[in-house]
């Protein structure tokens, strides 16, 4: 039996009663301050997916980072606020010392086969094999759990150029390999370096305030991707007086749009 | 004294105790079934803005449409889940018959002057005066409270064309005129016809599941826009097995990016 992946350890929860869990932050996914927000988002989503009353798969997730998560133990609470025939709405809270640190809402749904169409164009990029893995030795611990191959848009301080924008295109997968699921897809939606580091030549304090993910994939799409890299594409539309957005898409290795995502990020100066 | 605008009547709340309100749906903003979701979003935001403990202005709002709002009375509950020095996180619920019908989270913040930059390009469009108001007589009641001038992307059933995509560009303002504020901006973020009506030549049942708005403007930006039209730009990235996204931007009449928005919408067939 292969050892558990760091990601599965980091998102592990102990269930005490329906919707009531405890967990602990993982050193493997530490960020500059506290844990990597993407794994926190996945942990909140896991509290929904592990709930006995859950119907369907995730279609929408919003995570609000209200305060820094302290390293150590936390409590998690997930409850269905409304259950319909094919959709279910969730409220989720992560608390430490009885204070709300993270709150979130999610929607799960049973999909039916319908007319479907992808309008967004799959970016014209080289395959992962044609791109060298990006050295991540100087990046925070969480990044060591990913293999990232940047096609465009590394932090500007590391790769100065004259015509900066905030666009990044990157191949990314869990390291070591792990088959894609809704949990790892959620974390990958947050596994871009902050847009302001790509746009500006200096590192300033930042922190995600709110993250939203729309899942456009079913379990079969995820299984088809397996442990291949997925393509992340992101950009900021506006930086304004302390807050910028980061808007992006995640594509499977073979061109299926798996998720669209946006977040609002605090920055200093 | 000029009479109250329909929008102000529709979003009016009676405060019973801190964060506890009641309100009622407005016939003027009725949709095909129940009230227009944009005004519901504004009403939930108003519960935050009218709260005595609120600090700062809205920067992020997510509204989850868990069930159809019945015409008539509703109760609203808004509470700060966490108050920091410059940011505040909110949870909001609209209930009818003691059941959760709408839930939401919001973040308000005090902005500071910082380095700022708009990366998204202002669309190259004719001014509102150059475009005829779009006839809305056959649209639901809510649309009668807006003046819309569509530059591109009217519902396909009304204006068939051979190369359909789901993009709409429209000038929009409250009718009669009303000065832009955070509440009307929130409603305008939802005041696009559903993308699937633009893309396909038939009308199918739809309903917004979750709506997210990031506000990229301060009060001065809104005051500068005043009662001018704002430019809405939106598209769907993917329609898949019952759910599509609608991703967009709202620009002031003079080219300031005021808000970015996304929503996930249910569709049948």
Coordinates of C-alpha atoms in Angstrom, one line a residue:
Chain A
X1 CA 0.0 0.0 0.0
X2 CA 1.4 3.4 -1.0
X3 CA 1.8 6.0 1.8
X4 CA -0.9 8.6 2.1
X5 CA -0.3 11.7 0.0
X6 CA 0.5 14.9 2.0
X7 CA -2.7 16.4 0.5
X8 CA -4.9 13.7 2.0
X9 CA -3.2 14.1 5.3
X10 CA -3.6 17.9 5.2
X11 CA -7.3 17.7 4.5
X12 CA -8.0 14.9 6.9
X13 CA -10.9 15.5 9.3
X14 CA -12.2 13.7 12.4
X15 CA -16.0 13.5 12.4
X16 CA -17.6 14.0 15.9
X17 CA -21.2 14.2 14.9
X18 CA -23.0 15.0 11.6
X19 CA -21.3 18.1 10.2
X20 CA -19.1 18.6 13.3
X21 CA -15.4 17.9 12.6
X22 CA -11.9 18.7 14.0
X23 CA -8.7 18.9 12.0
X24 CA -5.2 20.3 12.2
X25 CA -3.1 22.4 9.9
X26 CA -0.3 20.7 8.0
X27 CA 3.3 21.8 8.1
X28 CA 3.7 20.4 4.6
X29 CA 1.3 23.0 3.3
X30 CA 2.5 26.0 5.3
X31 CA 2.5 29.4 3.6
X32 CA 4.5 32.5 4.5
X33 CA 2.0 33.0 7.4
X34 CA -0.2 30.1 8.4
X35 CA -1.4 27.4 6.0
X36 CA -1.9 27.6 2.2
X37 CA -5.4 28.9 1.6
X38 CA -6.0 26.4 -1.2
X39 CA -5.7 23.5 1.1
X40 CA -8.0 25.3 3.7
X41 CA -10.6 25.7 0.9
X42 CA -10.3 22.0 0.1
X43 CA -10.6 21.1 3.8
X44 CA -13.9 23.1 4.1
X45 CA -15.1 21.4 0.9
X46 CA -14.2 18.0 2.4
X47 CA -16.5 18.8 5.4
X48 CA -19.3 19.1 2.9
X49 CA -18.4 16.0 0.8
X50 CA -18.0 13.8 3.9
X51 CA -21.4 14.8 5.3
X52 CA -23.8 11.9 5.3
X53 CA -26.7 14.0 4.0
X54 CA -24.8 15.4 1.0
X55 CA -26.4 15.0 -2.4
X56 CA -24.5 15.5 -5.7
X57 CA -21.1 16.9 -6.4
X58 CA -19.8 20.4 -5.9
X59 CA -20.8 23.0 -8.5
X60 CA -20.0 26.2 -6.5
X61 CA -17.8 27.1 -3.5
X62 CA -17.0 30.4 -1.9
X63 CA -14.5 30.6 0.9
X64 CA -14.0 33.8 3.0
X65 CA -10.7 34.2 4.8
X66 CA -11.8 36.3 7.8
X67 CA -8.7 36.0 9.9
X68 CA -5.3 34.2 9.7
X69 CA -5.5 30.5 10.5
X70 CA -3.2 29.7 13.4
X71 CA -1.0 26.6 13.1
X72 CA -2.5 23.8 15.0
X73 CA -6.0 22.4 15.7
X74 CA -9.3 23.8 14.4
X75 CA -13.0 22.9 14.5
X76 CA -15.1 22.7 11.4
X77 CA -18.9 22.9 11.1
X78 CA -20.8 22.2 7.9
X79 CA -24.6 22.2 7.5
X80 CA -27.0 22.0 4.7
X81 CA -29.0 25.3 4.7
X82 CA -31.4 24.0 2.1
X83 CA -31.9 20.7 0.4
X84 CA -33.8 20.6 -2.9
X85 CA -34.5 17.8 -5.3
X86 CA -31.3 18.2 -7.3
X87 CA -29.3 21.0 -5.5
X88 CA -28.1 21.5 -2.0
X89 CA -26.8 24.7 -0.3
X90 CA -24.2 24.6 2.5
X91 CA -22.8 26.8 5.1
X92 CA -19.4 26.0 6.5
X93 CA -17.3 27.6 9.3
X94 CA -13.8 27.0 10.6
X95 CA -13.3 28.1 14.1
X96 CA -10.3 28.4 16.5
X97 CA -10.7 29.4 20.1
X98 CA -14.5 29.7 19.4
X99 CA -13.9 32.5 16.9
X100 CA -14.8 32.3 13.2
X101 CA -11.6 32.2 11.2
X102 CA -13.0 31.0 7.8
X103 CA -16.5 30.9 6.5
X104 CA -17.8 29.5 3.4
X105 CA -20.9 28.5 1.3
X106 CA -21.1 25.7 -1.2
X107 CA -23.6 24.2 -3.6
X108 CA -23.7 20.6 -4.5
X109 CA -25.9 19.3 -7.3
X110 CA -26.9 16.2 -9.2
X111 CA -26.2 17.0 -12.9
X112 CA -28.3 15.8 -15.8
X113 CA -27.2 15.3 -19.4
X114 CA -28.1 18.5 -21.3
X115 CA -27.0 20.5 -24.3
X116 CA -23.5 21.7 -23.4
X117 CA -20.9 23.9 -24.9
X118 CA -17.5 25.4 -23.9
X119 CA -17.2 28.9 -25.2
X120 CA -13.9 29.8 -23.7
X121 CA -11.0 28.9 -26.0
X122 CA -8.4 26.4 -24.8
X123 CA -5.1 28.4 -24.7
X124 CA -2.6 27.5 -27.4
X125 CA 0.3 26.2 -25.2
X126 CA 3.2 23.8 -25.4
X127 CA 2.6 20.4 -23.7
X128 CA 4.0 19.9 -20.2
X129 CA 6.8 17.8 -21.5
X130 CA 8.1 20.8 -23.5
X131 CA 8.4 23.0 -20.5
X132 CA 10.9 22.6 -17.7
X133 CA 9.6 22.3 -14.1
X134 CA 9.9 25.7 -12.5
X135 CA 12.4 25.7 -9.6
X136 CA 10.3 26.2 -6.4
X137 CA 13.1 25.9 -3.8
X138 CA 12.7 29.5 -2.7
X139 CA 8.9 29.2 -2.6
X140 CA 6.9 28.5 0.6
X141 CA 6.5 24.9 1.8
X142 CA 3.0 24.4 0.1
X143 CA 4.5 24.9 -3.3
X144 CA 6.8 21.9 -2.7
X145 CA 3.7 19.7 -3.0
X146 CA 3.2 20.8 -6.6
X147 CA 5.0 20.4 -9.9
X148 CA 4.6 23.7 -11.7
X149 CA 5.7 24.3 -15.3
X150 CA 5.3 28.0 -16.0
X151 CA 4.7 28.9 -19.6
X152 CA 4.3 32.6 -18.9
X153 CA 4.0 34.9 -15.9
X154 CA 6.5 34.0 -13.2
X155 CA 6.8 36.6 -10.4
X156 CA 8.5 39.6 -11.9
X157 CA 11.1 39.9 -9.2
X158 CA 12.4 36.6 -10.3
X159 CA 12.1 37.1 -14.1
X160 CA 12.2 40.8 -14.9
X161 CA 10.7 41.9 -18.2
X162 CA 9.8 45.1 -19.9
X163 CA 6.2 44.5 -20.7
X164 CA 4.7 43.2 -17.5
X165 CA 1.1 42.1 -17.1
X166 CA -0.4 39.9 -14.5
X167 CA -1.2 36.9 -16.7
X168 CA 0.1 33.5 -15.8
X169 CA -0.2 30.3 -17.7
X170 CA 1.1 27.2 -15.9
X171 CA 0.9 23.4 -16.0
X172 CA 0.5 22.1 -12.5
X173 CA -0.1 18.8 -10.8
X174 CA 0.3 17.4 -7.3
X175 CA 3.8 16.2 -6.4
X176 CA 4.1 13.3 -6.0
X177 CA 1.4 12.4 -8.5
X178 CA -2.1 12.1 -7.3
X179 CA -5.3 11.5 -9.3
X180 CA -7.3 14.7 -9.7
X181 CA -10.5 15.0 -7.6
X182 CA -12.8 17.9 -6.5
X183 CA -10.6 18.5 -3.5
X184 CA -7.3 18.8 -5.3
X185 CA -9.0 20.8 -8.1
X186 CA -10.2 23.3 -5.5
X187 CA -6.7 23.7 -4.1
X188 CA -5.2 24.1 -7.6
X189 CA -7.6 27.0 -8.2
X190 CA -5.7 28.8 -5.5
X191 CA -2.2 27.6 -6.4
X192 CA -1.2 30.6 -8.5
X193 CA 1.4 33.1 -7.1
X194 CA -0.4 36.3 -6.2
X195 CA -1.0 38.5 -9.3
X196 CA 0.7 41.5 -7.8
X197 CA 4.0 39.5 -7.6
X198 CA 3.7 38.9 -11.3
X199 CA 2.8 42.5 -12.1
X200 CA 5.2 44.3 -9.8
X201 CA 8.9 43.8 -9.2
X202 CA 8.6 43.6 -5.4
X203 CA 6.9 41.4 -2.9
X204 CA 4.3 43.1 -0.7
X205 CA 2.2 41.6 2.1
X206 CA -1.0 40.0 0.6
X207 CA -3.8 37.8 1.7
X208 CA -6.8 36.3 0.0
X209 CA -10.1 37.7 1.3
X210 CA -12.6 35.7 -0.6
X211 CA -12.3 32.8 -3.1
X212 CA -15.0 31.5 -5.5
X213 CA -14.8 28.4 -7.6
X214 CA -17.4 27.1 -10.1
X215 CA -16.9 23.4 -11.0
X216 CA -17.6 22.7 -14.6
X217 CA -16.6 19.0 -14.5
X218 CA -18.1 15.7 -13.4
X219 CA -16.3 12.8 -11.8
X220 CA -15.6 11.2 -15.2
X221 CA -13.9 14.4 -16.5
X222 CA -11.7 14.3 -13.4
X223 CA -10.9 10.6 -13.8
X224 CA -10.0 11.2 -17.4
X225 CA -7.4 13.7 -16.3
X226 CA -6.0 11.3 -13.7
X227 CA -2.6 12.3 -12.6
X228 CA -1.8 14.4 -15.7
X229 CA -0.9 18.1 -15.2
X230 CA -3.8 20.6 -15.6
X231 CA -3.4 24.0 -17.2
X232 CA -4.0 27.1 -15.1
X233 CA -4.6 30.5 -16.7
X234 CA -5.2 33.6 -14.6
X235 CA -5.0 37.4 -14.6
X236 CA -6.0 40.4 -12.5
X237 CA -8.5 42.8 -14.0
X238 CA -8.0 45.6 -11.5
X239 CA -5.7 46.5 -8.5
X240 CA -7.4 49.3 -6.5
X241 CA -6.6 50.8 -3.1
X242 CA -5.7 47.7 -1.3
X243 CA -7.6 44.9 -3.1
X244 CA -7.2 43.2 -6.5
X245 CA -9.0 40.4 -8.2
X246 CA -7.5 37.2 -9.6
X247 CA -9.7 35.6 -12.2
X248 CA -8.8 32.3 -13.8
X249 CA -9.6 29.0 -15.5
X250 CA -8.4 25.4 -14.9
X251 CA -8.2 23.1 -18.0
X252 CA -7.6 19.4 -18.1
X253 CA -4.5 18.1 -19.9
X254 CA -6.7 17.3 -22.9
X255 CA -8.6 20.6 -23.1
X256 CA -11.7 20.2 -20.9
X257 CA -12.6 23.3 -18.9
X258 CA -12.7 21.9 -15.4
X259 CA -13.2 25.0 -13.2
X260 CA -13.5 28.8 -13.4
X261 CA -12.4 30.8 -10.3
X262 CA -12.0 34.3 -9.0
X263 CA -10.7 35.7 -5.8
X264 CA -10.3 39.1 -4.1
X265 CA -6.9 39.7 -2.5
X266 CA -5.8 42.2 0.0
X267 CA -2.4 44.0 -0.7
X268 CA -0.4 46.5 1.2
X269 CA 1.0 49.6 -0.6
Chain B
X1 CA -39.5 66.4 -3.0
X2 CA -39.3 63.8 -5.7
X3 CA -41.1 60.5 -5.1
X4 CA -39.1 57.6 -4.0
X5 CA -37.5 55.5 -6.7
X6 CA -38.9 52.0 -7.2
X7 CA -35.5 50.7 -6.5
X8 CA -35.4 52.3 -3.0
X9 CA -38.9 51.0 -2.3
X10 CA -38.0 47.5 -3.4
X11 CA -34.9 47.3 -1.2
X12 CA -36.5 49.0 1.8
X13 CA -36.1 47.2 5.2
X14 CA -37.7 47.6 8.6
X15 CA -35.1 47.1 11.3
X16 CA -36.4 45.3 14.4
X17 CA -33.1 44.9 16.3
X18 CA -29.4 45.0 15.3
X19 CA -29.2 42.8 12.1
X20 CA -32.8 41.7 12.2
X21 CA -35.0 43.1 9.5
X22 CA -38.2 42.4 7.6
X23 CA -39.1 43.4 4.1
X24 CA -41.3 42.6 1.2
X25 CA -40.9 41.7 -2.5
X26 CA -41.8 44.4 -5.0
X27 CA -44.2 43.9 -7.9
X28 CA -42.2 46.5 -9.8
X29 CA -39.1 44.2 -9.8
X30 CA -41.0 40.9 -10.5
X31 CA -39.3 38.4 -12.7
X32 CA -40.8 35.5 -14.6
X33 CA -41.1 33.6 -11.3
X34 CA -40.6 35.6 -8.1
X35 CA -38.6 38.8 -7.7
X36 CA -35.5 39.8 -9.8
X37 CA -32.4 38.3 -8.2
X38 CA -30.4 41.5 -8.6
X39 CA -32.7 43.4 -6.3
X40 CA -32.7 40.5 -3.9
X41 CA -28.9 40.7 -3.8
X42 CA -29.1 44.5 -3.2
X43 CA -31.6 44.0 -0.4
X44 CA -29.2 41.5 1.3
X45 CA -26.4 44.0 0.9
X46 CA -28.6 46.7 2.3
X47 CA -29.0 44.7 5.5
X48 CA -25.2 44.9 5.9
X49 CA -24.9 48.5 5.0
X50 CA -27.7 49.5 7.4
X51 CA -26.2 47.6 10.3
X52 CA -24.9 49.9 13.1
X53 CA -21.7 47.9 13.5
X54 CA -20.7 48.0 9.9
X55 CA -17.2 49.4 9.0
X56 CA -16.1 50.4 5.5
X57 CA -17.8 49.8 2.1
X58 CA -18.5 46.6 0.3
X59 CA -15.6 44.9 -1.5
X60 CA -17.1 41.4 -1.9
X61 CA -20.6 39.9 -2.0
X62 CA -21.7 36.3 -2.6
X63 CA -25.4 35.5 -2.8
X64 CA -26.7 32.0 -2.9
X65 CA -30.2 31.5 -4.3
X66 CA -31.3 28.4 -2.4
X67 CA -34.9 28.4 -3.3
X68 CA -37.5 30.6 -5.1
X69 CA -38.4 33.7 -3.2
X70 CA -42.2 33.7 -2.8
X71 CA -43.9 37.1 -3.4
X72 CA -44.7 38.8 -0.1
X73 CA -43.0 39.3 3.2
X74 CA -39.6 38.0 4.2
X75 CA -37.2 38.1 7.2
X76 CA -33.6 39.1 6.9
X77 CA -30.8 38.5 9.3
X78 CA -27.3 40.0 8.9
X79 CA -24.4 39.5 11.3
X80 CA -20.7 40.3 11.4
X81 CA -18.9 37.0 11.7
X82 CA -15.6 38.7 12.2
X83 CA -14.5 42.3 12.6
X84 CA -10.9 43.2 12.0
X85 CA -9.2 46.6 12.0
X86 CA -9.9 47.4 8.3
X87 CA -12.1 44.5 7.1
X88 CA -15.3 42.9 8.3
X89 CA -16.9 39.6 7.3
X90 CA -20.7 39.1 7.2
X91 CA -23.2 36.3 7.0
X92 CA -26.7 37.1 5.7
X93 CA -29.9 35.0 5.5
X94 CA -33.3 35.7 4.0
X95 CA -36.0 33.4 5.3
X96 CA -39.6 32.8 4.6
X97 CA -41.7 30.5 6.8
X98 CA -38.6 30.0 8.9
X99 CA -36.8 28.3 6.0
X100 CA -33.6 29.7 4.4
X101 CA -34.4 30.9 0.9
X102 CA -31.3 33.0 0.2
X103 CA -27.9 33.0 2.0
X104 CA -25.0 35.3 1.5
X105 CA -21.6 36.4 2.7
X106 CA -20.1 39.8 2.3
X107 CA -16.9 41.6 3.1
X108 CA -16.7 45.3 3.9
X109 CA -13.5 47.2 4.2
X110 CA -11.9 50.6 4.8
X111 CA -9.7 51.2 1.7
X112 CA -6.4 53.0 1.9
X113 CA -4.7 54.9 -1.0
X114 CA -2.2 52.5 -2.6
X115 CA -0.6 51.8 -6.0
X116 CA -3.4 51.0 -8.3
X117 CA -3.8 49.8 -11.9
X118 CA -6.6 48.6 -14.1
X119 CA -5.3 45.9 -16.4
X120 CA -8.6 45.0 -18.1
X121 CA -9.1 47.1 -21.3
X122 CA -12.1 49.4 -21.5
X123 CA -14.2 48.0 -24.4
X124 CA -14.2 50.1 -27.6
X125 CA -17.9 51.0 -27.8
X126 CA -20.1 53.8 -29.1
X127 CA -21.5 56.2 -26.5
X128 CA -25.0 55.7 -25.1
X129 CA -26.3 58.5 -27.2
X130 CA -25.3 56.7 -30.3
X131 CA -27.3 53.6 -29.5
X132 CA -31.1 53.4 -29.4
X133 CA -32.8 52.2 -26.2
X134 CA -33.6 48.5 -26.5
X135 CA -37.4 47.9 -26.5
X136 CA -38.1 46.0 -23.3
X137 CA -41.9 45.8 -23.5
X138 CA -41.9 42.0 -23.8
X139 CA -39.4 41.7 -20.9
X140 CA -40.4 40.9 -17.3
X141 CA -41.4 43.8 -15.0
X142 CA -38.0 44.3 -13.5
X143 CA -36.5 45.3 -16.8
X144 CA -39.0 48.2 -17.1
X145 CA -36.9 49.8 -14.3
X146 CA -33.9 50.0 -16.5
X147 CA -32.9 51.8 -19.7
X148 CA -30.8 49.3 -21.6
X149 CA -29.0 50.1 -24.9
X150 CA -27.6 46.9 -26.3
X151 CA -24.5 47.3 -28.4
X152 CA -24.1 43.5 -28.9
X153 CA -25.7 40.3 -27.7
X154 CA -29.5 40.6 -27.5
X155 CA -31.3 37.3 -26.9
X156 CA -30.9 35.2 -30.0
X157 CA -34.6 34.4 -30.3
X158 CA -35.2 38.1 -30.8
X159 CA -32.3 38.9 -33.1
X160 CA -31.2 35.8 -34.9
X161 CA -27.7 35.8 -36.3
X162 CA -25.4 33.2 -37.8
X163 CA -22.4 33.4 -35.6
X164 CA -23.8 33.3 -32.1
X165 CA -21.7 33.6 -29.0
X166 CA -22.9 34.5 -25.5
X167 CA -21.2 37.9 -25.2
X168 CA -23.3 41.0 -24.4
X169 CA -22.2 44.6 -24.3
X170 CA -24.9 47.0 -23.0
X171 CA -25.3 50.5 -21.6
X172 CA -27.6 50.4 -18.6
X173 CA -29.0 52.8 -16.1
X174 CA -31.9 52.9 -13.7
X175 CA -35.1 54.2 -15.1
X176 CA -36.1 56.8 -14.1
X177 CA -32.6 58.2 -13.5
X178 CA -31.0 57.4 -10.1
X179 CA -27.5 58.2 -8.9
X180 CA -25.4 55.1 -8.8
X181 CA -24.6 53.6 -5.4
X182 CA -23.3 50.2 -4.1
X183 CA -26.9 48.9 -4.0
X184 CA -27.8 49.8 -7.6
X185 CA -24.4 48.6 -8.8
X186 CA -25.0 45.2 -7.2
X187 CA -28.4 44.9 -9.0
X188 CA -26.9 46.0 -12.3
X189 CA -24.3 43.2 -12.0
X190 CA -27.2 40.8 -12.3
X191 CA -29.2 42.8 -14.9
X192 CA -28.0 40.9 -18.0
X193 CA -30.4 38.5 -19.8
X194 CA -29.3 34.9 -19.1
X195 CA -26.3 33.9 -21.4
X196 CA -28.2 30.9 -22.7
X197 CA -30.8 33.2 -24.2
X198 CA -28.1 35.0 -26.1
X199 CA -26.4 31.8 -27.2
X200 CA -29.4 29.7 -28.1
X201 CA -32.5 30.5 -30.1
X202 CA -35.0 29.3 -27.5
X203 CA -36.0 30.2 -24.0
X204 CA -35.4 27.4 -21.4
X205 CA -36.1 27.6 -17.7
X206 CA -33.1 29.0 -15.8
X207 CA -32.3 30.3 -12.4
X208 CA -29.2 31.8 -10.8
X209 CA -27.7 29.5 -8.1
X210 CA -24.8 31.7 -6.8
X211 CA -23.7 35.3 -7.6
X212 CA -20.4 36.9 -6.7
X213 CA -19.5 40.6 -7.0
X214 CA -16.2 42.2 -6.3
X215 CA -16.5 46.0 -5.9
X216 CA -13.5 47.9 -7.4
X217 CA -14.9 51.4 -6.7
X218 CA -15.1 53.8 -3.8
X219 CA -17.9 56.3 -3.1
X220 CA -16.2 59.0 -5.2
X221 CA -16.1 56.7 -8.2
X222 CA -19.8 56.1 -7.9
X223 CA -20.6 59.8 -7.4
X224 CA -18.6 60.7 -10.5
X225 CA -20.7 58.3 -12.5
X226 CA -23.9 59.8 -11.0
X227 CA -26.9 59.0 -13.1
X228 CA -25.0 58.3 -16.3
X229 CA -25.3 54.8 -17.9
X230 CA -22.7 52.2 -17.0
X231 CA -21.3 49.7 -19.5
X232 CA -21.9 46.0 -18.8
X233 CA -19.9 43.4 -20.5
X234 CA -20.5 39.7 -20.0
X235 CA -20.1 36.2 -21.4
X236 CA -20.4 32.5 -20.5
X237 CA -17.2 30.5 -20.4
X238 CA -18.9 27.1 -20.3
X239 CA -22.4 25.5 -20.4
X240 CA -22.3 22.0 -18.9
X241 CA -24.9 19.5 -17.9
X242 CA -27.4 22.0 -16.4
X243 CA -25.2 24.8 -15.2
X244 CA -23.4 27.7 -16.9
X245 CA -21.3 30.6 -15.6
X246 CA -21.9 34.3 -16.5
X247 CA -18.7 36.3 -16.0
X248 CA -18.7 40.1 -16.5
X249 CA -17.5 43.6 -15.8
X250 CA -19.3 46.9 -15.1
X251 CA -17.6 50.1 -16.2
X252 CA -18.5 53.7 -15.4
X253 CA -19.6 56.0 -18.3
X254 CA -16.0 57.4 -18.3
X255 CA -14.1 54.2 -18.2
X256 CA -13.5 53.3 -14.6
X257 CA -13.9 49.5 -13.8
X258 CA -16.5 49.6 -11.0
X259 CA -17.1 45.9 -10.4
X260 CA -16.3 42.4 -11.7
X261 CA -18.9 39.7 -11.3
X262 CA -19.6 36.0 -11.9
X263 CA -22.6 33.8 -11.4
X264 CA -23.5 30.1 -11.8
X265 CA -26.9 29.6 -13.4
X266 CA -29.0 26.5 -13.6
X267 CA -30.6 25.6 -16.9
X268 CA -33.0 22.9 -18.1
X269 CA -32.2 20.9 -21.3

